[in-house]
Amino acid sequence: MIQNLSRLIGVGLLSLPLHVYDVMAADDIFDLSPEQSGRIRVETDTAAIAALPKDFKFANSGKFTVAVSTGGPPLATYATDAKTVVGADPDYALAIADSIGLELELVPVAWADWPLGLVSGKYDAVISNVGVTELRKKKFDFSTYRQGLHGFFVKADSAIQDIREPKDAAGLRITVGASTNQERILLKWSEENIAAGLKPIELQYHDDDAARIIALQSGRVDVIVQPHAQLVYIAARDRNIRRAGTLSAGWPERSDVAITTRKGSGLADPLTLATNDLIKSGAYAKILERWHLSEEALPESETNPPGLPEN
């Protein structure tokens, strides 16, 4: 019953009253079973199939072979059988495979290994939260499918409500990882606040999720900032933090994540077309809603859009 209720609630789940969280656990909110009975399937997309390059040789005949890094839910993780890969990225990969009329073959890889495997033709694409950057565009093509967002999360009973712009974070103690994109952006926010006569942001550095969560719960910091999808799952699992806002990974511009393919392979435009048709049909929104990531939806997919600068 709770599982069905959570599907109806959708992304509004993270702002439910606290007593509702008390009867829910992460497994009630996210389906991590190997069966994946709620996975979204789609019809073939004749336009996307027609756009595929005639001379492209897929890594495995009749299959769309996709690398994915199982970094954790809700993006990609192992199911309860410890072998089936599930999550938002696998669901999206399946929808693309359906669209181009091929069987999906997922290849779990370590994050550091995907570039070499893709260049060597070991797989056709990478669908694993890869952000578009100008440096990566020199070697790969991109078809965007989700916004790259960081999340501002606070204790469930925090008085902090909305963090949308630099002034909202003035004077707050925020935990981030050192040398991260989040740190880079928040340092700029703090500079803007000081220039406007507001209090600076106090950044505190912790090496991992556990340390950051402990710092938040103990009251040593007011806010935790890290990739949004990770925090969506932690909020559902721990039931003691909530979202106060989101931040584009490319602030002040939007920064997207994308299907990554070999440079010049000819796959990018057809996969962008397939994504836009999934957006138009509503299947795209259903996939994101299933994993409570609707905030990360794109209005449309683009091939090789501007990415994060090299410096």
mmCIF file of C-alpha atoms in Angstrom:
data_model
loop_
_atom_site.group_PDB
_atom_site.id
_atom_site.type_symbol
_atom_site.label_atom_id
_atom_site.label_comp_id
_atom_site.label_asym_id
_atom_site.label_seq_id
_atom_site.Cartn_x
_atom_site.Cartn_y
_atom_site.Cartn_z
ATOM 1 C CA MET A 1 0.000 0.000 0.000
ATOM 2 C CA ILE A 2 2.777 2.414 0.910
ATOM 3 C CA GLN A 3 4.591 1.580 -2.314
ATOM 4 C CA ASN A 4 1.524 2.430 -4.377
ATOM 5 C CA LEU A 5 0.970 5.615 -2.396
ATOM 6 C CA SER A 6 4.523 6.779 -3.033
ATOM 7 C CA ARG A 7 4.070 6.431 -6.773
ATOM 8 C CA LEU A 8 1.019 8.666 -6.592
ATOM 9 C CA ILE A 9 2.785 11.217 -4.434
ATOM 10 C CA GLY A 10 5.657 11.568 -6.901
ATOM 11 C CA VAL A 11 8.178 14.268 -6.263
ATOM 12 C CA GLY A 12 6.008 15.953 -3.673
ATOM 13 C CA LEU A 13 7.195 13.242 -1.313
ATOM 14 C CA LEU A 14 10.110 15.281 -0.011
ATOM 15 C CA SER A 15 7.817 17.957 1.395
ATOM 16 C CA LEU A 16 5.360 15.657 3.159
ATOM 17 C CA PRO A 17 4.595 16.150 6.875
ATOM 18 C CA LEU A 18 7.103 14.468 9.152
ATOM 19 C CA HIS A 19 4.621 11.923 10.497
ATOM 20 C CA VAL A 20 4.259 10.480 7.005
ATOM 21 C CA TYR A 21 8.008 9.855 6.815
ATOM 22 C CA ASP A 22 7.737 7.837 10.016
ATOM 23 C CA VAL A 23 5.845 5.067 8.232
ATOM 24 C CA MET A 24 7.990 5.034 5.090
ATOM 25 C CA ALA A 25 11.398 3.636 4.338
ATOM 26 C CA ALA A 26 13.567 3.980 1.248
ATOM 27 C CA ASP A 27 12.440 0.577 -0.007
ATOM 28 C CA ASP A 28 8.844 1.773 0.094
ATOM 29 C CA ILE A 29 9.719 4.768 -2.071
ATOM 30 C CA PHE A 30 12.200 3.254 -4.532
ATOM 31 C CA ASP A 31 11.700 -0.114 -6.182
ATOM 32 C CA LEU A 32 15.068 -1.847 -5.866
ATOM 33 C CA SER A 33 13.725 -5.305 -6.718
ATOM 34 C CA PRO A 34 15.250 -7.194 -9.673
ATOM 35 C CA GLU A 35 11.792 -7.636 -11.229
ATOM 36 C CA GLN A 36 11.223 -3.886 -11.799
ATOM 37 C CA SER A 37 7.538 -4.359 -12.536
ATOM 38 C CA GLY A 38 6.976 -0.602 -12.777
ATOM 39 C CA ARG A 39 9.678 0.040 -15.357
ATOM 40 C CA ILE A 40 8.529 2.195 -18.266
ATOM 41 C CA ARG A 41 8.544 0.573 -21.723
ATOM 42 C CA VAL A 42 7.990 2.430 -25.000
ATOM 43 C CA GLU A 43 7.239 1.706 -28.647
ATOM 44 C CA THR A 44 9.863 1.893 -31.384
ATOM 45 C CA ASP A 45 10.548 5.352 -32.743
ATOM 46 C CA THR A 46 10.613 5.087 -36.542
ATOM 47 C CA ALA A 47 12.112 8.558 -36.990
ATOM 48 C CA ALA A 48 14.989 7.820 -34.592
ATOM 49 C CA ILE A 49 15.638 4.460 -36.251
ATOM 50 C CA ALA A 50 15.688 6.067 -39.691
ATOM 51 C CA ALA A 51 18.221 8.632 -38.443
ATOM 52 C CA LEU A 52 20.729 6.006 -37.265
ATOM 53 C CA PRO A 53 23.859 5.968 -39.438
ATOM 54 C CA LYS A 54 23.639 3.055 -41.879
ATOM 55 C CA ASP A 55 27.290 2.154 -41.433
ATOM 56 C CA PHE A 56 27.339 2.208 -37.633
ATOM 57 C CA LYS A 57 28.366 -1.145 -36.175
ATOM 58 C CA PHE A 58 26.880 -1.731 -32.742
ATOM 59 C CA ALA A 59 29.129 -3.394 -30.176
ATOM 60 C CA ASN A 60 26.796 -6.413 -30.081
ATOM 61 C CA SER A 61 24.486 -7.217 -32.961
ATOM 62 C CA GLY A 62 20.844 -6.506 -32.206
ATOM 63 C CA LYS A 63 21.680 -4.851 -28.896
ATOM 64 C CA PHE A 64 22.222 -1.354 -27.554
ATOM 65 C CA THR A 65 25.197 -1.854 -25.244
ATOM 66 C CA VAL A 66 25.365 0.801 -22.547
ATOM 67 C CA ALA A 67 27.924 1.331 -19.814
ATOM 68 C CA VAL A 68 26.660 2.457 -16.413
ATOM 69 C CA SER A 69 28.467 3.098 -13.158
ATOM 70 C CA THR A 70 26.572 1.751 -10.151
ATOM 71 C CA GLY A 71 27.345 4.705 -7.924
ATOM 72 C CA GLY A 72 24.191 4.405 -5.865
ATOM 73 C CA PRO A 73 20.435 4.940 -5.905
ATOM 74 C CA PRO A 74 18.390 6.476 -7.365
ATOM 75 C CA LEU A 75 20.624 6.834 -10.455
ATOM 76 C CA ALA A 76 22.085 3.323 -10.674
ATOM 77 C CA THR A 77 22.659 0.579 -8.151
ATOM 78 C CA TYR A 78 22.423 -3.175 -7.747
ATOM 79 C CA ALA A 79 18.996 -4.573 -6.954
ATOM 80 C CA THR A 80 18.262 -6.714 -3.930
ATOM 81 C CA ASP A 81 19.567 -9.766 -5.822
ATOM 82 C CA ALA A 82 23.012 -8.080 -5.899
ATOM 83 C CA LYS A 83 23.354 -8.547 -9.663
ATOM 84 C CA THR A 84 20.578 -6.704 -11.520
ATOM 85 C CA VAL A 85 21.361 -3.039 -12.215
ATOM 86 C CA VAL A 86 18.402 -0.750 -11.511
ATOM 87 C CA GLY A 87 17.752 2.965 -11.239
ATOM 88 C CA ALA A 88 16.879 6.040 -13.237
ATOM 89 C CA ASP A 89 19.772 5.720 -15.682
ATOM 90 C CA PRO A 90 19.068 2.035 -16.471
ATOM 91 C CA ASP A 91 15.389 2.898 -16.960
ATOM 92 C CA TYR A 92 16.310 5.682 -19.335
ATOM 93 C CA ALA A 93 18.741 3.422 -21.214
ATOM 94 C CA LEU A 94 15.938 0.880 -21.643
ATOM 95 C CA ALA A 95 13.597 3.532 -23.064
ATOM 96 C CA ILE A 96 16.263 4.565 -25.590
ATOM 97 C CA ALA A 97 16.923 0.935 -26.539
ATOM 98 C CA ASP A 98 13.180 0.396 -27.039
ATOM 99 C CA SER A 99 13.021 3.557 -29.137
ATOM 100 C CA ILE A 100 15.717 2.407 -31.562
ATOM 101 C CA GLY A 101 14.388 -1.147 -31.703
ATOM 102 C CA LEU A 102 17.235 -2.904 -29.923
ATOM 103 C CA GLU A 103 17.608 -5.047 -26.826
ATOM 104 C CA LEU A 104 19.339 -3.289 -23.950
ATOM 105 C CA GLU A 105 22.572 -4.729 -22.635
ATOM 106 C CA LEU A 106 23.840 -2.923 -19.545
ATOM 107 C CA VAL A 107 27.530 -3.141 -18.716
ATOM 108 C CA PRO A 108 28.393 -2.111 -15.134
ATOM 109 C CA VAL A 109 31.714 -0.261 -15.113
ATOM 110 C CA ALA A 110 33.846 1.701 -12.692
ATOM 111 C CA TRP A 111 33.420 5.428 -13.313
ATOM 112 C CA ALA A 112 37.084 5.867 -14.269
ATOM 113 C CA ASP A 113 36.852 3.152 -16.932
ATOM 114 C CA TRP A 114 34.025 4.412 -19.135
ATOM 115 C CA PRO A 115 36.067 6.736 -21.416
ATOM 116 C CA LEU A 116 38.493 4.037 -22.591
ATOM 117 C CA GLY A 117 35.751 1.448 -22.993
ATOM 118 C CA LEU A 118 33.652 3.823 -25.080
ATOM 119 C CA VAL A 119 36.522 4.898 -27.332
ATOM 120 C CA SER A 120 37.530 1.264 -27.910
ATOM 121 C CA GLY A 121 33.997 0.292 -28.991
ATOM 122 C CA LYS A 122 33.364 -1.990 -26.037
ATOM 123 C CA TYR A 123 29.948 -0.367 -25.718
ATOM 124 C CA ASP A 124 27.848 1.975 -27.829
ATOM 125 C CA ALA A 125 27.061 4.615 -25.249
ATOM 126 C CA VAL A 126 27.448 5.640 -21.639
ATOM 127 C CA ILE A 127 24.314 6.573 -19.697
ATOM 128 C CA SER A 128 25.664 7.274 -16.247
ATOM 129 C CA ASN A 129 25.144 10.870 -15.131
ATOM 130 C CA VAL A 130 27.995 12.132 -17.318
ATOM 131 C CA GLY A 131 28.049 15.929 -17.361
ATOM 132 C CA VAL A 132 28.707 17.855 -20.553
ATOM 133 C CA THR A 133 32.008 19.726 -20.403
ATOM 134 C CA GLU A 134 33.990 21.501 -23.083
ATOM 135 C CA LEU A 135 36.952 19.228 -22.390
ATOM 136 C CA ARG A 136 34.886 16.045 -22.824
ATOM 137 C CA LYS A 137 33.342 17.400 -26.027
ATOM 138 C CA LYS A 138 36.762 17.149 -27.661
ATOM 139 C CA LYS A 139 36.559 13.349 -27.428
ATOM 140 C CA PHE A 140 32.857 12.533 -27.158
ATOM 141 C CA ASP A 141 29.438 13.507 -28.484
ATOM 142 C CA PHE A 142 26.524 14.215 -26.158
ATOM 143 C CA SER A 143 22.733 13.929 -26.209
ATOM 144 C CA THR A 144 21.383 15.613 -23.096
ATOM 145 C CA TYR A 145 18.730 13.902 -20.987
ATOM 146 C CA ARG A 146 18.715 15.505 -17.538
ATOM 147 C CA GLN A 147 19.738 18.677 -15.766
ATOM 148 C CA GLY A 148 22.799 18.483 -13.600
ATOM 149 C CA LEU A 149 21.579 19.644 -10.218
ATOM 150 C CA HIS A 150 23.027 19.981 -6.751
ATOM 151 C CA GLY A 151 20.674 19.940 -3.798
ATOM 152 C CA PHE A 152 20.487 22.147 -0.716
ATOM 153 C CA PHE A 153 19.239 19.880 2.071
ATOM 154 C CA VAL A 154 18.614 20.768 5.711
ATOM 155 C CA LYS A 155 17.435 19.005 8.842
ATOM 156 C CA ALA A 156 13.773 18.091 8.654
ATOM 157 C CA ASP A 157 12.934 20.520 11.473
ATOM 158 C CA SER A 158 15.175 23.354 10.231
ATOM 159 C CA ALA A 159 13.784 26.878 10.079
ATOM 160 C CA ILE A 160 15.490 27.302 6.698
ATOM 161 C CA GLN A 161 12.854 27.072 3.972
ATOM 162 C CA ASP A 162 14.107 28.152 0.536
ATOM 163 C CA ILE A 163 17.598 28.595 -0.877
ATOM 164 C CA ARG A 164 17.394 29.845 -4.433
ATOM 165 C CA GLU A 165 20.040 32.558 -4.791
ATOM 166 C CA PRO A 166 23.167 33.841 -3.014
ATOM 167 C CA LYS A 167 21.367 36.082 -0.518
ATOM 168 C CA ASP A 168 19.354 33.103 0.756
ATOM 169 C CA ALA A 169 22.586 31.442 1.887
ATOM 170 C CA ALA A 170 24.172 34.496 3.530
ATOM 171 C CA GLY A 171 25.587 33.627 6.933
ATOM 172 C CA LEU A 172 24.792 29.918 6.670
ATOM 173 C CA ARG A 173 27.229 27.150 7.542
ATOM 174 C CA ILE A 174 27.342 24.803 4.554
ATOM 175 C CA THR A 175 29.209 21.511 4.218
ATOM 176 C CA VAL A 176 30.729 20.590 0.851
ATOM 177 C CA GLY A 177 33.522 18.423 -0.503
ATOM 178 C CA ALA A 178 36.825 20.153 -1.142
ATOM 179 C CA SER A 179 37.677 20.986 -4.775
ATOM 180 C CA THR A 180 34.144 20.173 -5.932
ATOM 181 C CA ASN A 181 31.940 22.100 -8.310
ATOM 182 C CA GLN A 182 29.669 22.900 -5.359
ATOM 183 C CA GLU A 183 32.571 24.562 -3.547
ATOM 184 C CA ARG A 184 33.441 26.614 -6.634
ATOM 185 C CA ILE A 185 29.902 27.935 -6.961
ATOM 186 C CA LEU A 186 29.382 28.664 -3.269
ATOM 187 C CA LEU A 187 32.637 30.605 -3.063
ATOM 188 C CA LYS A 188 31.273 32.832 -5.841
ATOM 189 C CA TRP A 189 27.955 33.141 -3.983
ATOM 190 C CA SER A 190 29.821 34.206 -0.860
ATOM 191 C CA GLU A 191 31.764 36.835 -2.807
ATOM 192 C CA GLU A 192 28.491 38.234 -4.165
ATOM 193 C CA ASN A 193 27.032 38.387 -0.664
ATOM 194 C CA ILE A 194 30.053 40.240 0.722
ATOM 195 C CA ALA A 195 29.895 42.710 -2.182
ATOM 196 C CA ALA A 196 26.215 43.292 -1.389
ATOM 197 C CA GLY A 197 26.939 43.956 2.297
ATOM 198 C CA LEU A 198 25.623 40.570 3.435
ATOM 199 C CA LYS A 199 27.295 37.936 5.572
ATOM 200 C CA PRO A 200 29.627 35.502 3.828
ATOM 201 C CA ILE A 201 28.850 31.792 3.570
ATOM 202 C CA GLU A 202 30.838 29.666 6.007
ATOM 203 C CA LEU A 203 32.039 26.575 4.153
ATOM 204 C CA GLN A 204 32.991 23.481 6.100
ATOM 205 C CA TYR A 205 34.683 20.533 4.444
ATOM 206 C CA HIS A 206 33.909 16.863 4.968
ATOM 207 C CA ASP A 207 35.226 13.971 2.901
ATOM 208 C CA ASP A 208 32.161 11.764 2.505
ATOM 209 C CA ASP A 209 28.377 11.533 2.753
ATOM 210 C CA ALA A 210 28.411 10.067 6.247
ATOM 211 C CA ALA A 211 30.590 12.841 7.658
ATOM 212 C CA ARG A 212 28.439 15.523 6.029
ATOM 213 C CA ILE A 213 25.198 14.009 7.321
ATOM 214 C CA ILE A 214 26.625 13.723 10.846
ATOM 215 C CA ALA A 215 27.737 17.362 10.724
ATOM 216 C CA LEU A 216 24.235 18.392 9.668
ATOM 217 C CA GLN A 217 22.418 16.327 12.266
ATOM 218 C CA SER A 218 24.736 17.428 15.067
ATOM 219 C CA GLY A 219 24.099 21.081 14.272
ATOM 220 C CA ARG A 220 27.675 21.865 13.277
ATOM 221 C CA VAL A 221 26.401 22.981 9.867
ATOM 222 C CA ASP A 222 23.070 24.296 8.630
ATOM 223 C CA VAL A 223 23.030 22.921 5.089
ATOM 224 C CA ILE A 224 24.501 20.062 3.098
ATOM 225 C CA VAL A 225 25.182 20.572 -0.626
ATOM 226 C CA GLN A 226 25.994 17.734 -3.025
ATOM 227 C CA PRO A 227 24.507 16.136 -6.149
ATOM 228 C CA HIS A 228 20.720 16.328 -5.874
ATOM 229 C CA ALA A 229 19.912 12.728 -6.793
ATOM 230 C CA GLN A 230 22.114 11.353 -4.009
ATOM 231 C CA LEU A 231 20.347 13.490 -1.431
ATOM 232 C CA VAL A 232 16.894 12.509 -2.694
ATOM 233 C CA TYR A 233 17.689 8.922 -1.751
ATOM 234 C CA ILE A 234 19.361 9.810 1.553
ATOM 235 C CA ALA A 235 16.297 11.861 2.530
ATOM 236 C CA ALA A 236 14.051 8.885 1.821
ATOM 237 C CA ARG A 237 16.359 6.479 3.640
ATOM 238 C CA ASP A 238 17.068 8.503 6.767
ATOM 239 C CA ARG A 239 13.820 10.508 6.935
ATOM 240 C CA ASN A 240 15.469 13.331 8.859
ATOM 241 C CA ILE A 241 16.576 15.752 6.136
ATOM 242 C CA ARG A 242 14.604 17.635 3.487
ATOM 243 C CA ARG A 243 15.246 19.666 0.371
ATOM 244 C CA ALA A 244 15.430 23.455 0.677
ATOM 245 C CA GLY A 245 16.406 24.144 -2.924
ATOM 246 C CA THR A 246 18.421 23.108 -5.948
ATOM 247 C CA LEU A 247 21.417 24.594 -7.725
ATOM 248 C CA SER A 248 22.517 24.106 -11.325
ATOM 249 C CA ALA A 249 25.889 22.435 -11.590
ATOM 250 C CA GLY A 250 26.774 25.066 -14.170
ATOM 251 C CA TRP A 251 25.559 28.098 -12.228
ATOM 252 C CA PRO A 252 24.809 30.723 -13.391
ATOM 253 C CA GLU A 253 24.067 28.710 -16.543
ATOM 254 C CA ARG A 254 22.272 25.386 -16.758
ATOM 255 C CA SER A 255 24.504 22.316 -16.867
ATOM 256 C CA ASP A 256 23.158 19.070 -18.290
ATOM 257 C CA VAL A 257 24.048 15.391 -18.156
ATOM 258 C CA ALA A 258 23.961 13.423 -21.355
ATOM 259 C CA ILE A 259 24.121 10.154 -23.218
ATOM 260 C CA THR A 260 27.778 9.952 -24.167
ATOM 261 C CA THR A 261 28.849 8.444 -27.510
ATOM 262 C CA ARG A 262 32.052 8.249 -29.530
ATOM 263 C CA LYS A 263 33.018 11.458 -31.284
ATOM 264 C CA GLY A 264 31.761 11.415 -34.856
ATOM 265 C CA SER A 265 29.985 8.062 -34.524
ATOM 266 C CA GLY A 266 26.733 9.553 -35.782
ATOM 267 C CA LEU A 267 24.690 8.281 -32.842
ATOM 268 C CA ALA A 268 24.244 11.591 -31.037
ATOM 269 C CA ASP A 269 21.615 13.174 -33.282
ATOM 270 C CA PRO A 270 19.388 10.053 -33.460
ATOM 271 C CA LEU A 271 19.578 9.641 -29.675
ATOM 272 C CA THR A 272 18.726 13.313 -29.195
ATOM 273 C CA LEU A 273 15.743 12.785 -31.496
ATOM 274 C CA ALA A 274 14.672 9.708 -29.523
ATOM 275 C CA THR A 275 14.943 11.645 -26.259
ATOM 276 C CA ASN A 276 12.829 14.504 -27.569
ATOM 277 C CA ASP A 277 10.175 12.037 -28.714
ATOM 278 C CA LEU A 278 10.205 10.476 -25.212
ATOM 279 C CA ILE A 279 9.711 13.965 -23.787
ATOM 280 C CA LYS A 280 6.786 14.625 -26.142
ATOM 281 C CA SER A 281 5.119 11.274 -25.398
ATOM 282 C CA GLY A 282 5.319 11.727 -21.621
ATOM 283 C CA ALA A 283 7.410 8.587 -21.094
ATOM 284 C CA TYR A 284 10.413 10.700 -20.120
ATOM 285 C CA ALA A 285 8.489 12.428 -17.320
ATOM 286 C CA LYS A 286 7.232 9.067 -16.029
ATOM 287 C CA ILE A 287 10.784 7.704 -15.799
ATOM 288 C CA LEU A 288 11.999 10.685 -13.779
ATOM 289 C CA GLU A 289 8.907 10.658 -11.572
ATOM 290 C CA ARG A 290 9.400 6.962 -10.840
ATOM 291 C CA TRP A 291 12.774 7.798 -9.281
ATOM 292 C CA HIS A 292 11.648 11.122 -7.764
ATOM 293 C CA LEU A 293 13.866 13.201 -10.011
ATOM 294 C CA SER A 294 11.281 15.340 -11.794
ATOM 295 C CA GLU A 295 13.149 18.497 -10.760
ATOM 296 C CA GLU A 296 15.923 17.398 -13.097
ATOM 297 C CA ALA A 297 13.728 17.265 -16.218
ATOM 298 C CA LEU A 298 14.843 19.023 -19.390
ATOM 299 C CA PRO A 299 12.427 20.903 -21.654
ATOM 300 C CA GLU A 300 14.234 19.383 -24.630
ATOM 301 C CA SER A 301 17.312 17.361 -25.493
ATOM 302 C CA GLU A 302 20.233 18.927 -27.351
ATOM 303 C CA THR A 303 23.214 17.528 -29.191
ATOM 304 C CA ASN A 304 26.548 18.870 -27.912
ATOM 305 C CA PRO A 305 25.268 21.986 -26.105
ATOM 306 C CA PRO A 306 27.652 24.368 -24.349
ATOM 307 C CA GLY A 307 29.317 22.531 -21.462
ATOM 308 C CA LEU A 308 31.166 23.499 -18.343
ATOM 309 C CA PRO A 309 34.329 25.427 -19.275
ATOM 310 C CA GLU A 310 37.729 23.775 -19.133
ATOM 311 C CA ASN A 311 38.918 26.138 -16.410
#
